[in-house]
XYZ file of C-alpha atoms in Angstrom:
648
model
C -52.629 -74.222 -77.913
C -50.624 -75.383 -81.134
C -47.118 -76.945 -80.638
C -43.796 -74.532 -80.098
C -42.753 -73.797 -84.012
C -39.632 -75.522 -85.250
C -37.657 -73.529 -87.924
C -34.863 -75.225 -89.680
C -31.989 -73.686 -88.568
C -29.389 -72.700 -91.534
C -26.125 -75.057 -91.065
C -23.254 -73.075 -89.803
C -20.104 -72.761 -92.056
C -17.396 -75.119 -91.271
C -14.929 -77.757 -93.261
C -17.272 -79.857 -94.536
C -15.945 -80.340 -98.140
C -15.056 -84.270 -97.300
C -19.005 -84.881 -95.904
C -20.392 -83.021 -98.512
C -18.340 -85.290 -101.409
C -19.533 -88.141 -99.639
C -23.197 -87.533 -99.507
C -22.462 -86.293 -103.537
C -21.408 -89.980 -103.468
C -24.437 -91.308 -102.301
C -26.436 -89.366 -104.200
C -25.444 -90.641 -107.330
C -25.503 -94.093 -106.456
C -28.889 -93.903 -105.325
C -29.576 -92.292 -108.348
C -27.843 -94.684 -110.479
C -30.374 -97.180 -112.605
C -28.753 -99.699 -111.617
C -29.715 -99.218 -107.590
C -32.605 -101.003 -106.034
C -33.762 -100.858 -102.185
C -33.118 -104.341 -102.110
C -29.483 -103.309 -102.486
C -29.565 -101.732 -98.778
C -29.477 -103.423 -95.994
C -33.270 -103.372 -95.739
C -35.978 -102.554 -98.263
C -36.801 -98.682 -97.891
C -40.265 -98.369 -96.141
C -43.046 -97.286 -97.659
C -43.524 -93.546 -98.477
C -46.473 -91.380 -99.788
C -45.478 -88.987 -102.949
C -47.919 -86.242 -103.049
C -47.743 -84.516 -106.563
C -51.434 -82.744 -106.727
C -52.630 -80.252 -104.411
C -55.348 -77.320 -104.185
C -53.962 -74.116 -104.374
C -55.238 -70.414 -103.727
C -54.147 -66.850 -103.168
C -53.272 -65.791 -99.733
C -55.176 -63.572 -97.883
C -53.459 -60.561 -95.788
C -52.464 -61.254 -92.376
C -50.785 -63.402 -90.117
C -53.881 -65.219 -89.256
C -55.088 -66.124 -92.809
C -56.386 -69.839 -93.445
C -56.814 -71.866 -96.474
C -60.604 -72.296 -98.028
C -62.211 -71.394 -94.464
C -65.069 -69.496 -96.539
C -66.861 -69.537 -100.041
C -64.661 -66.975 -101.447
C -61.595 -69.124 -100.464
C -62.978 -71.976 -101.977
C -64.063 -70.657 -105.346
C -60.705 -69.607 -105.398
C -59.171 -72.501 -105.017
C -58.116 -74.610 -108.039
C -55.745 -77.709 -108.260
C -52.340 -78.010 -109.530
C -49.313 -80.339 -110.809
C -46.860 -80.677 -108.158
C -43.907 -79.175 -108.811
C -45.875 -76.091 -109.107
C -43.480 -73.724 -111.003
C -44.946 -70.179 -110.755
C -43.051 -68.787 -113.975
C -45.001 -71.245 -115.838
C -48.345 -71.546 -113.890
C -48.596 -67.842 -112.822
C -45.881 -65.471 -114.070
C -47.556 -62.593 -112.965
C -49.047 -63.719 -109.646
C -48.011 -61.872 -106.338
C -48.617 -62.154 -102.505
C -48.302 -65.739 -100.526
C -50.126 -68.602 -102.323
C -51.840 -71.588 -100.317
C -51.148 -75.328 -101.219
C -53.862 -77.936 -99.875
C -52.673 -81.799 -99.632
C -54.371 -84.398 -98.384
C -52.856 -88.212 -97.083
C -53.816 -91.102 -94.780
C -51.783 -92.211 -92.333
C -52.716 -95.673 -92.095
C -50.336 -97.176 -95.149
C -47.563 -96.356 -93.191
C -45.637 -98.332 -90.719
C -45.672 -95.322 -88.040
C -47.161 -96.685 -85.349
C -44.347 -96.085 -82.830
C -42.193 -93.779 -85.321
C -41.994 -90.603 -86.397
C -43.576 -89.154 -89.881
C -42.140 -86.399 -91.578
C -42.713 -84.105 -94.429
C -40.313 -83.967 -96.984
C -39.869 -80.770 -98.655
C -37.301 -80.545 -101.638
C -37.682 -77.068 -102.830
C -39.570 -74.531 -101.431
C -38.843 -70.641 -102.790
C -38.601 -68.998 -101.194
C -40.564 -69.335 -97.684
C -43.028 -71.615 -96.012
C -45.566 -72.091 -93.520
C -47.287 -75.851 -92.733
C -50.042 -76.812 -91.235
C -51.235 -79.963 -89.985
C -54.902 -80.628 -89.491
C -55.183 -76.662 -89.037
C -52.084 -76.647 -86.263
C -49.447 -74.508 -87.508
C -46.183 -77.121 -87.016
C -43.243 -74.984 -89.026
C -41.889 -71.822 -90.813
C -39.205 -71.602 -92.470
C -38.301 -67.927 -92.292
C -39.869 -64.529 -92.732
C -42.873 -64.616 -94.621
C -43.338 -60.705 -95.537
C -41.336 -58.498 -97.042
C -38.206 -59.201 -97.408
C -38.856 -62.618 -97.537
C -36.171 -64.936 -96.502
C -34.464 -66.618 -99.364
C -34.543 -70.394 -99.256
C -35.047 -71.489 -102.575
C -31.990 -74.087 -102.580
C -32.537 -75.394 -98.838
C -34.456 -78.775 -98.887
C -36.369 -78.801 -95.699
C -37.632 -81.809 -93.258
C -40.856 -81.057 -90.884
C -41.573 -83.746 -88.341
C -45.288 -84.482 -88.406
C -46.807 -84.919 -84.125
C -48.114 -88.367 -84.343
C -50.534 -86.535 -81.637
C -51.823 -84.199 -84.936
C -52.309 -87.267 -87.181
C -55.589 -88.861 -87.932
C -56.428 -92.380 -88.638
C -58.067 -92.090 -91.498
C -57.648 -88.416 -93.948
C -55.550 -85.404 -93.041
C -54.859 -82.056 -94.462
C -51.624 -80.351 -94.872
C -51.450 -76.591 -95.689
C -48.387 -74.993 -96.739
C -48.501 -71.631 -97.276
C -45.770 -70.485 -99.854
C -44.365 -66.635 -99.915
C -41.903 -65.828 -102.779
C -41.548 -63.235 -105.871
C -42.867 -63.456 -109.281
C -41.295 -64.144 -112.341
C -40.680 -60.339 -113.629
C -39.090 -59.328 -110.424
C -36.067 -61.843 -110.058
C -33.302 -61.942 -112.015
C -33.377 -65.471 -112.979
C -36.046 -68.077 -113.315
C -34.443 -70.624 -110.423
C -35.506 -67.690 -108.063
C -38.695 -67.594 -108.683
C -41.744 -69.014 -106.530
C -42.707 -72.211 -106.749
C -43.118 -75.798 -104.671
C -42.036 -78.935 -105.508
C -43.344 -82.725 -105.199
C -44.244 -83.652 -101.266
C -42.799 -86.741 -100.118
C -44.283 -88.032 -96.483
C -42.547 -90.942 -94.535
C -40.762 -91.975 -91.732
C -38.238 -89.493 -90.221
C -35.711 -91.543 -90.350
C -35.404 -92.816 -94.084
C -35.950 -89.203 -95.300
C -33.348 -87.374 -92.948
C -30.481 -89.648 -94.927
C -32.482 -87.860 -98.345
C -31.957 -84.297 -96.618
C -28.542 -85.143 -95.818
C -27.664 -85.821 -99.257
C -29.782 -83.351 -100.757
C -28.131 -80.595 -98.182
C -24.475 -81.712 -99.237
C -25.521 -81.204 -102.811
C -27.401 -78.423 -102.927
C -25.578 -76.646 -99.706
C -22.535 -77.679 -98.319
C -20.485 -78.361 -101.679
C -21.734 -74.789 -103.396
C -20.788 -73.197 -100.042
C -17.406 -75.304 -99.564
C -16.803 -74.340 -103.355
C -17.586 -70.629 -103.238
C -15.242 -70.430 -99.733
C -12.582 -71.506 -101.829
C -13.051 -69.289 -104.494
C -13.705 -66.519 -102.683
C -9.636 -66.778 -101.042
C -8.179 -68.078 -104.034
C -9.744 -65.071 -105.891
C -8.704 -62.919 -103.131
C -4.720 -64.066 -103.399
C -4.806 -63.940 -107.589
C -6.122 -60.703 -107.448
C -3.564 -59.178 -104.932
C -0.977 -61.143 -106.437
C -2.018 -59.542 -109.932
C -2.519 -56.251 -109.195
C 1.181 -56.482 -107.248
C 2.635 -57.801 -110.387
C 1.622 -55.763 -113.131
C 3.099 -57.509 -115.796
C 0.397 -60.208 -114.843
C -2.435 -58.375 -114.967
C -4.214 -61.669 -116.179
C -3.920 -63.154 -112.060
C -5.895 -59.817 -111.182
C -8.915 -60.245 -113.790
C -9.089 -63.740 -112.494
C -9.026 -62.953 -109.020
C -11.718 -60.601 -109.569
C -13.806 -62.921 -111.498
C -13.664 -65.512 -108.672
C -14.671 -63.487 -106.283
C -17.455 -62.130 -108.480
C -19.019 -65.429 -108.780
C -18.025 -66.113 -105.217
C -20.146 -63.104 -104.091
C -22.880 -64.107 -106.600
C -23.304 -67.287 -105.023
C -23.674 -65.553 -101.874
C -27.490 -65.909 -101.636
C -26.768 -69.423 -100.732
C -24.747 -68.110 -97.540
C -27.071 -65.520 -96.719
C -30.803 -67.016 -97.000
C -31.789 -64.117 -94.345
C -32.322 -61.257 -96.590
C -32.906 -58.835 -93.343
C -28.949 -59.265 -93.282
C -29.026 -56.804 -96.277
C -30.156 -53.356 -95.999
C -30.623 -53.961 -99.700
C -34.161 -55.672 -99.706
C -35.223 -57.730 -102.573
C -35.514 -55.140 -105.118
C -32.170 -53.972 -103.916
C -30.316 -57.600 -104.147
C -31.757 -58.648 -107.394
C -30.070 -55.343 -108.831
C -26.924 -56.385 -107.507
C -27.118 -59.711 -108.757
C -27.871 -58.781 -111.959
C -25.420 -55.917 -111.661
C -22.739 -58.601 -110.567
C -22.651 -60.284 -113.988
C -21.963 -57.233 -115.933
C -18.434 -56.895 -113.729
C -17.605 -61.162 -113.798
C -17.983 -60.812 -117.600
C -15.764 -57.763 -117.683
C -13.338 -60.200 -115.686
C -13.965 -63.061 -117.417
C -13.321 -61.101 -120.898
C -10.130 -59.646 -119.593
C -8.853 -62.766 -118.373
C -8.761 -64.831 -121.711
C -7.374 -62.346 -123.746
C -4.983 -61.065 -120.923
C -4.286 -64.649 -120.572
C -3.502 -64.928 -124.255
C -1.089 -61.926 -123.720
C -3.786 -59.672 -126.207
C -4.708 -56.443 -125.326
C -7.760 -54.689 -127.090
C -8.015 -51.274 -126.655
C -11.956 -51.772 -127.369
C -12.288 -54.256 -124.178
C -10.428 -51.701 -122.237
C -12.858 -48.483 -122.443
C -16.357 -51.045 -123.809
C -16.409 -53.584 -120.884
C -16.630 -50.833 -118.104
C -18.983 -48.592 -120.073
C -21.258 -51.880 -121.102
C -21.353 -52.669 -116.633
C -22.473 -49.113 -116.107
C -24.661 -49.090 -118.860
C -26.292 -52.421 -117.626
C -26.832 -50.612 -114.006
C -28.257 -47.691 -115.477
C -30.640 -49.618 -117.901
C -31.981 -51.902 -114.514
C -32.602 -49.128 -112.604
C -34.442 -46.973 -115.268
C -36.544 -50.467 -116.028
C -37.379 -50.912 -112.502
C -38.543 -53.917 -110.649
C -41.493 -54.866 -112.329
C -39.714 -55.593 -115.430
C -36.318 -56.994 -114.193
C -36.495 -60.537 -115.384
C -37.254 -59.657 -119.521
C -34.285 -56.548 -119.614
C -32.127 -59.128 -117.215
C -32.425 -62.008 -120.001
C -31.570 -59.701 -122.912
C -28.285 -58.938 -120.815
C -27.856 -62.452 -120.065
C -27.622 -63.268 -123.623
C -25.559 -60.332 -124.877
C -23.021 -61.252 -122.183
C -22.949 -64.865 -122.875
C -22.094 -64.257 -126.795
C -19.213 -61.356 -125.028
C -17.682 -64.564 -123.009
C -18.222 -67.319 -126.018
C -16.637 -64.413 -128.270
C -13.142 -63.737 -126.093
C -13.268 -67.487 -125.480
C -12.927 -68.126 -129.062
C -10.722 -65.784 -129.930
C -8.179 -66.787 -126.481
C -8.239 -70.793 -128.224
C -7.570 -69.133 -131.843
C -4.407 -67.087 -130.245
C -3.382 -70.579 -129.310
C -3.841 -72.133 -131.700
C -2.007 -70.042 -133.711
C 0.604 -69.936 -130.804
C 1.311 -73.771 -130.806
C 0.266 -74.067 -127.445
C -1.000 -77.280 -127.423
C -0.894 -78.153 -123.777
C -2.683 -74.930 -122.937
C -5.145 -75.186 -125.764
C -6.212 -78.018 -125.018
C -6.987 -78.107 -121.138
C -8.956 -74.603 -121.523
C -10.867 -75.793 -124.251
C -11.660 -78.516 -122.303
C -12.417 -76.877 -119.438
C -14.525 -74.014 -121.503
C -16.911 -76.592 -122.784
C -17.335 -78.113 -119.231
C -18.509 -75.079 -118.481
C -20.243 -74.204 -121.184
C -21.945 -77.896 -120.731
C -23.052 -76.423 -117.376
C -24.605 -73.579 -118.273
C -26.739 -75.315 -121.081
C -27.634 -78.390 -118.564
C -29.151 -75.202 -115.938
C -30.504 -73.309 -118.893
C -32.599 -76.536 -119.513
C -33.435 -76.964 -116.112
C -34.767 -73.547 -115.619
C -37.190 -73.671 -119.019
C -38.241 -77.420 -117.703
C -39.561 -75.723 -113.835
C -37.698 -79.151 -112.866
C -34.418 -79.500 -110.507
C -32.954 -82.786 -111.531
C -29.750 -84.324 -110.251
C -27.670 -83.318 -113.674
C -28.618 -79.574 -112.795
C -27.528 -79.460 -109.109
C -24.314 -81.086 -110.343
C -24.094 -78.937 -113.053
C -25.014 -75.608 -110.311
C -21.017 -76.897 -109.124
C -19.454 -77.292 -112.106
C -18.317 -73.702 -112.998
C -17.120 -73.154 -109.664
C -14.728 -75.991 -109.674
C -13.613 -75.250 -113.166
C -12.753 -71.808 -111.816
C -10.320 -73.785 -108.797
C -9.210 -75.492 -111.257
C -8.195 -73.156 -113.494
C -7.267 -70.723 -110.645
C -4.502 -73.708 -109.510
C -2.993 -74.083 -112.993
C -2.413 -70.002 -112.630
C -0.700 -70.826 -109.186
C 1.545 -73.864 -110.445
C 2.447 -71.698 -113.836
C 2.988 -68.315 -111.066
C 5.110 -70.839 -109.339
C 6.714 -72.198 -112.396
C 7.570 -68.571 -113.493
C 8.741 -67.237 -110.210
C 11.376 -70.694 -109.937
C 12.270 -69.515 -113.546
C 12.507 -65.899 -112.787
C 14.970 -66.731 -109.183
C 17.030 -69.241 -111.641
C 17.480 -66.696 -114.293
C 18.527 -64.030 -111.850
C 21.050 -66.175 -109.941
C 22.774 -66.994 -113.291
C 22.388 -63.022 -114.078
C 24.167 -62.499 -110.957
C 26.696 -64.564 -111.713
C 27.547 -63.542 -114.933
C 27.367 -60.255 -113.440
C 29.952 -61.126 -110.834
C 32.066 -62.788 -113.753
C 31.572 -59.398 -116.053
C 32.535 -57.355 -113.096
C 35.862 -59.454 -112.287
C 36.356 -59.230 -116.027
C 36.113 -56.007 -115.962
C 38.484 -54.987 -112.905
C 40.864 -57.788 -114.535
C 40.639 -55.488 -117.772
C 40.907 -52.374 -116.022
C 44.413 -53.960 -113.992
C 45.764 -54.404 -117.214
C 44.856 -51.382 -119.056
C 46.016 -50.022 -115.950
C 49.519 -51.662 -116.027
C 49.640 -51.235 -119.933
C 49.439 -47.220 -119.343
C 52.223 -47.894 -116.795
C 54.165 -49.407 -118.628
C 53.429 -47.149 -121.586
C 54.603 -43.987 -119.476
C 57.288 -45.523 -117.730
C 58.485 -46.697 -121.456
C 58.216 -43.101 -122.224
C 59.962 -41.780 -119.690
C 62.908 -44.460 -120.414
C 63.233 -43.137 -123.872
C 63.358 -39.543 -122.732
C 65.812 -40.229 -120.461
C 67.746 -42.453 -122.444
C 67.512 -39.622 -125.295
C 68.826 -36.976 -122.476
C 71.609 -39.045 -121.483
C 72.650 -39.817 -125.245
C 72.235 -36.017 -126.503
C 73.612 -34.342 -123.540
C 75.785 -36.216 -121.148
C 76.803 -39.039 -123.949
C 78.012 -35.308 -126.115
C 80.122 -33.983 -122.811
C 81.226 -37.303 -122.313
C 82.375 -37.485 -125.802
C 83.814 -33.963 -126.165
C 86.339 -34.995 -122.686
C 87.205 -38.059 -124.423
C 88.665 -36.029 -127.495
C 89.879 -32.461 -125.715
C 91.317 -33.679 -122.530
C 95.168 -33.300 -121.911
C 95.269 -36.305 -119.320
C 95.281 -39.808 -120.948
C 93.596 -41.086 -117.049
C 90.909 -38.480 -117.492
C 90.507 -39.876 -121.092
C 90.069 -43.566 -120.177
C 87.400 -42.716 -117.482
C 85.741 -40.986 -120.079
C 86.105 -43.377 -122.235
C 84.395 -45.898 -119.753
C 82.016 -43.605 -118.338
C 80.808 -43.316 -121.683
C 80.484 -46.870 -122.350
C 78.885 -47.455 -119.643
C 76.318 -44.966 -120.249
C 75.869 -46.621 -124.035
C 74.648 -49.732 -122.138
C 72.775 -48.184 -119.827
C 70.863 -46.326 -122.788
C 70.656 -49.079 -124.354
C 68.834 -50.937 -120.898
C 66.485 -48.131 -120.744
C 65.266 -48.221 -124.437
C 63.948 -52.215 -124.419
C 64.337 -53.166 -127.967
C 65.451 -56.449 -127.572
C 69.094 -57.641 -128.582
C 69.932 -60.797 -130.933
C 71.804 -63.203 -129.151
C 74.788 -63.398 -132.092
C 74.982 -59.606 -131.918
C 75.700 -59.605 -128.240
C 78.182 -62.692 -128.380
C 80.112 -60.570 -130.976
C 79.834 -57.121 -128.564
C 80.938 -58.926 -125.634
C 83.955 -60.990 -127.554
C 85.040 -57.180 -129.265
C 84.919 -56.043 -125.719
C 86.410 -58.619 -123.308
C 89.187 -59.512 -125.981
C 90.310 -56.091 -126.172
C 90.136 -55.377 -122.619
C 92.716 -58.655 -122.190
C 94.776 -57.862 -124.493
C 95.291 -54.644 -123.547
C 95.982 -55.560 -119.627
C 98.795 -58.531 -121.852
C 96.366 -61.348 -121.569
C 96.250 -63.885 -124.103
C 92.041 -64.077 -124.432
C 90.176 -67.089 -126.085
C 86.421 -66.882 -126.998
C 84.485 -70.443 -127.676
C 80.744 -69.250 -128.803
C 78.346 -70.535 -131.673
C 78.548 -68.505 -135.150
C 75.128 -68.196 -135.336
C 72.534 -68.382 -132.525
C 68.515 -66.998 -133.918
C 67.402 -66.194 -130.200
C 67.438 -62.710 -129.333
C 67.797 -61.201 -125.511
C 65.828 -58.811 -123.494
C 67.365 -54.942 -123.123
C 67.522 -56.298 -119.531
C 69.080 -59.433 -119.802
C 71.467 -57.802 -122.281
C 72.240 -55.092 -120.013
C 72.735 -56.941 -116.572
C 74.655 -60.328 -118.717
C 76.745 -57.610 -119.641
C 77.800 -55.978 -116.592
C 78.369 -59.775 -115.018
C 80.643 -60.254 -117.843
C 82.560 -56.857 -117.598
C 83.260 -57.687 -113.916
C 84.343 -61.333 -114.260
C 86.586 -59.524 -117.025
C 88.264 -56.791 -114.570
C 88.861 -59.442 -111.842
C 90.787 -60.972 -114.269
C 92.551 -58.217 -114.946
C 92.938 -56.626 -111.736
C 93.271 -59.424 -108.982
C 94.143 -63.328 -110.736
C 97.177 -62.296 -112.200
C 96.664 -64.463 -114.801
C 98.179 -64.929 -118.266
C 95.364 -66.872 -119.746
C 91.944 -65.878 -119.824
C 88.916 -68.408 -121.835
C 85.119 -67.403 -122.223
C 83.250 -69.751 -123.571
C 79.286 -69.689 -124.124
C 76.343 -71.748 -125.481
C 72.865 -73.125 -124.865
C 72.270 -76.593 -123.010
C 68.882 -77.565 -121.918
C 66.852 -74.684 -122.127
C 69.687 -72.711 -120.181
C 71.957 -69.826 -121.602
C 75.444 -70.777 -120.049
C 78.550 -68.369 -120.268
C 82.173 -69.680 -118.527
C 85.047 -67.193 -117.629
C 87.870 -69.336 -116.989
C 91.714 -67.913 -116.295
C 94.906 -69.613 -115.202
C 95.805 -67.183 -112.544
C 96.396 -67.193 -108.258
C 93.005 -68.109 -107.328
C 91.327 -66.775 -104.619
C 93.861 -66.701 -101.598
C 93.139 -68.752 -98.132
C 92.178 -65.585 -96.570
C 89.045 -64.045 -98.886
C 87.832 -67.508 -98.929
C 84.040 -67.536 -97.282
C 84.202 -63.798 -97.983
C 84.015 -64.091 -101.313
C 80.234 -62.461 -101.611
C 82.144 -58.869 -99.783
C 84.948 -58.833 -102.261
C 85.939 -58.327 -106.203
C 82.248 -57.724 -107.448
C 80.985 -61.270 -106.932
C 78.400 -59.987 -104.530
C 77.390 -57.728 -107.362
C 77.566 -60.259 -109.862
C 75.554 -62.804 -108.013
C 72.652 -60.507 -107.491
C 72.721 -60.139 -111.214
C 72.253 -63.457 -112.237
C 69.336 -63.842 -109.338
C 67.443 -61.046 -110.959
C 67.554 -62.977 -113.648
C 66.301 -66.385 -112.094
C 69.608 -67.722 -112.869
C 72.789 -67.964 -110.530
C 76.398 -67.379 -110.365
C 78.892 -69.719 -109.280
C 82.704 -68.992 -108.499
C 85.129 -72.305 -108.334
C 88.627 -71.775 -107.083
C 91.575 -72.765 -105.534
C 95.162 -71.542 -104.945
C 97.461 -72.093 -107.642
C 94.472 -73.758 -109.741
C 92.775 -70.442 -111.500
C 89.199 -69.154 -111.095
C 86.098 -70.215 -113.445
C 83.369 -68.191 -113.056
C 79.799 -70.040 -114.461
C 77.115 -67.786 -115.146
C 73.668 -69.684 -115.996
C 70.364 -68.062 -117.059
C 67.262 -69.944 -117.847
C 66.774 -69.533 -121.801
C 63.062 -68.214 -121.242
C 64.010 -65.458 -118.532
C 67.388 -64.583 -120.633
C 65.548 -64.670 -123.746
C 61.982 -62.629 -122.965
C 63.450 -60.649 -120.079
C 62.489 -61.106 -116.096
């Protein structure tokens, strides 16, 4: 009874970005010319390179055996390892058998472990030892699982090993050339490499990391960093760029899928069925990628906008009215026509800045364009060559991390813009805020202006009312009455009213003009009640009073006048005025009585001076009575200049 079958179990997804640039590490030193075994610890044992074999068509059946009759063996013919079947036998389909043969003795395994080493196998594979069937990789009939990147390690039974020759079978199931989309899909085997378990599980390791881990680490970031640019584009319209991106990372994210799911079973799709949504697939990433560099380059071509989405349905309809059999030839005339689509925008997104003086922009995509572009030549290469050196499984990872990279300088200019954008609106806000006070500040004073403009109005009218019609009546009594008392309160009245008009009008009085009224006034007034009246003023002062400060100086004056008059019982009466230190000063001064023992401390409730002191506090000045029996009365009226001359 053969041994229980071991099948390499496909590693499970977890963080293993760190490992995987590690083993990358390795890789290239031990690839480096510079490294030698000696370098290790210990010279690396011995190991057998098989790069010939025997090879023959597979027979139907589970239970199908290499060269076990004539017909197998006139079938049989040998071949180069790596055996690339879109060079040796483009056209060939079904399993194909590969016969090996090695002795055991020139290696040190008594007591350890041999292993077969298995670097590329696409896409499935069955071994044999010595006719004992020892692993498979996967399904070997249709669909066939797809393990064309997985390097694969089968431990060899020191119980199944001869001394002297042994055979190995592998039996290889895969898909011809004209039914994949791409030559690295394609059947084939690559160089055998038998040796102790333990030197060749640190080659899987690395060889895993490279060809595994890192693509899968890679695509896993692409896939959610094209998942957040494309909601974050499609949110933002104005950045429509973020969205074409987005999509165009998860594009190749999806398209690199194959190396996540190697069991095609998982797909309801079969081969056929996956190949046409590979191919498919590149029609939409170049429509993204398109988009996205002249998007980027804030361009819009009316062209790309209806072309690209015809030229993916197009490309879908042309695959499926080609059919299988003739995938790979219509698939490479694609590839080419949307290569020279990409090459074309890319050119034209470094012309725009170019022309845009963008240096710092222009100069990071270009570089990162011709990394890329470096890439896709290096695989091109590799693909035409059957061969899978180190440069083109670094190269497989290059595009990938050119997309992070260019998907983080989106995020950190996003970022930069959105900082901007909050900045920009703060200081909108607050010129906003200063606008609006502005604006109410305006509106207070165009407010108070229309006030003041109707209440200025209304003075006039009222002032014209009292001077047309009462000022007439008053007037007409003055002249027509009989009574000489009824004259004189006339008289007054109509003074009064004069100065009252004159109040409500606000034209603005010279200060020499109103020395002269009030000196015509209070000198006739004293020498009327027999008085002798004195007046001490400047000739010629060029400040001019508010209609207020005229009016209410006035009325201060006419009541320090009738006190005078009515209660000092004086015979001398001097007024003096003048200006002293910013202060507009005018001085009644008599020689009469005084104010008697008994009104003194009531001297606010009597003769006016309450009135008169509420005067001169209206007009941020004061009032101030000195007196003393016998001794006379000076009343001192002071007004600041500022308030007396531009009015409270």
């Amino acid at each position: 009874m053969p041994p229980p079958l071991p099948s390499f179990p496909p590693p499970r997804w977890r963080p293993r970005l760190a490992a995987a640039l590690l083993a990358l590490a390795g890789l290239a030193a031990s690839a480096s010319p510079g490294f030698t075994p000696a370098q290790g610890a210990a010279a690396a044992p011995p190991l057998i390179e098989l790069r010939s074999a025997l090879t023959a068509p597979a027979g139907p059946g589970p239970g199908d055996r290499f060269a076990q009759d004539g017909t197998g063996a006139a079938a049989a013919r040998p071949v180069t390892l790596p055996d690339d079947w879109a060079r040796s036998r483009p056209g060939a389909d079904g399993p194909q058998w590969y016969r090996v043969h090695f002795r055991a003795e020139p290696l040190p395994a008594r007591g350890k472990l041999l292993a077969l080493y298995i670097a590329r196998a696409c896409s499935s594979v069955e071994v044999y030892l010595n006719g004992e069937l020892l692993y498979r990789s996967g399904r070997m009939t249709e669909p066939i699982a797809n393990n064309c990147n997985l390097p694969q390690l089968v431990p060899l039974p020191s119980a199944l090993l001869l001394p002297a020759d042994n055979t190995l079978d592998l039996k290889l199931a895969g898909y011809p050339l004209a039914e994949v989309g791409s030559r690295d899909r394609a059947g084939g085997l690559s160089a055998l490499t038998i040796g102790p378990q333990s030197a060749l599980a640190s080659r899987l390791a690395r060889r895993t990391a490279l060809q595994v881990w890192a693509p899968q680490a890679v695509s896993a970031t692409l896939l959610l960093m094209g998942g957040f640019m494309f909601v974050l584009g499609f949110i933002n319209r104005r950045e429509s760029h973020l969205a074409y991106f987005g999509a165009l990372s998860v594009g190749w994210a999806i398209l690199d899928a194959r190396l996540w799911l190697r069991t095609v079973p998982l797909l309801p799709l079969g081969h056929a069925g996956l190949e046409f949504l590979l191919c498919t697939m590149l029609g939409f990433i170049t429509w993204a990628a398109v988009q996205f560099l002249l998007r980027y380059a804030r361009m819009r071509l009316r062209l790309a906008d209806v072309g690209l989405p015809l030229q993916c349905a197009l490309l879908a309809l042309s695959l499926l009215a080609a059919g299988p059999g003739r995938l790979h030839a219509l698939a490479s005339a694609w590839y080419a026509l949307l290569t020279l689509e990409v090459a074309a925008a890319a050119v034209w997104h470094l012309r725009h800045q170019w022309l845009q003086r963008n240096r710092g922009s222009l100069w990071l995509m270009a570089g990162l364009l011709a990394a890329a572009a470096l890439a896709g030549a290096i695989e091109l290469a590799a693909a035409w060559s059957g061969t899978r050196p180190l440069a083109a499984h670094l190269a497989q990872l290059v595009v990938p991390v050119v997309f992070v990279l260019v998907g983080l300088r989106l995020v950190q200019q996003h970022g930069r813009a959105l900082q901007q954008a909050e900045q920009g609106k703060a200081q909108l806000e607050l010129r906003v805020r200063e606008a609006t006070a502005e604006i109410e500040r305006n509106f207070r004073t165009l407010s108070e202006l229309r006030v003041e403009q109707v209440t200025e109005r209304e003075r006039k009218r009222i002032a014209a009312d009292l001077h047309d019609d009462l000022g007439a009546k008053l007037l007409t009594i003055v002249h027509t009455s009989e009574s000489e008392r009824i004259s004189t309160l006339a008289r007054e009245a109509l003074e009064e009213m004069r100065l009252s008009v004159r109040g409500l009008t606000g034209r603005p009085v010279r200060l020499t003009d109103a020395l002269g009224d009030w000196r015509a006034e209070v000198v006739s007034r004293l020498r009327q009640a027999g008085i002798e009246g004195e007046w001490d003023a400047p000739d010629d002062l060029p400040q001019t009073l508010s209609a207020r400060a005229y009016v209410q100086t006035t009325r201060i004056l006419r009541e320090a006048t009738s006190n005078v008059i009515k209660h000092s019982g004086a015979t001398q009466c001097a007024v003096s005025a003048g200006l002293a230190e910013g202060y507009f000063e005018l001085v009644v001064r008599d020689n009469g009585d005084g104010i008697v023992p008994e009104l003194d401390g009531r001297l606010d409730r009597g003769h006016g001076l309450a009135s008169m002191k509420s005067r001169a506090k209206q007009l941020q000045g004061q009032c101030l009575v000195e007196s003393g029996p016998g001794y006379g009365t000076v009343i001192r009226l002071t007004v600041p200049l500022d308030r007396a001359i531009e009015g409270a």
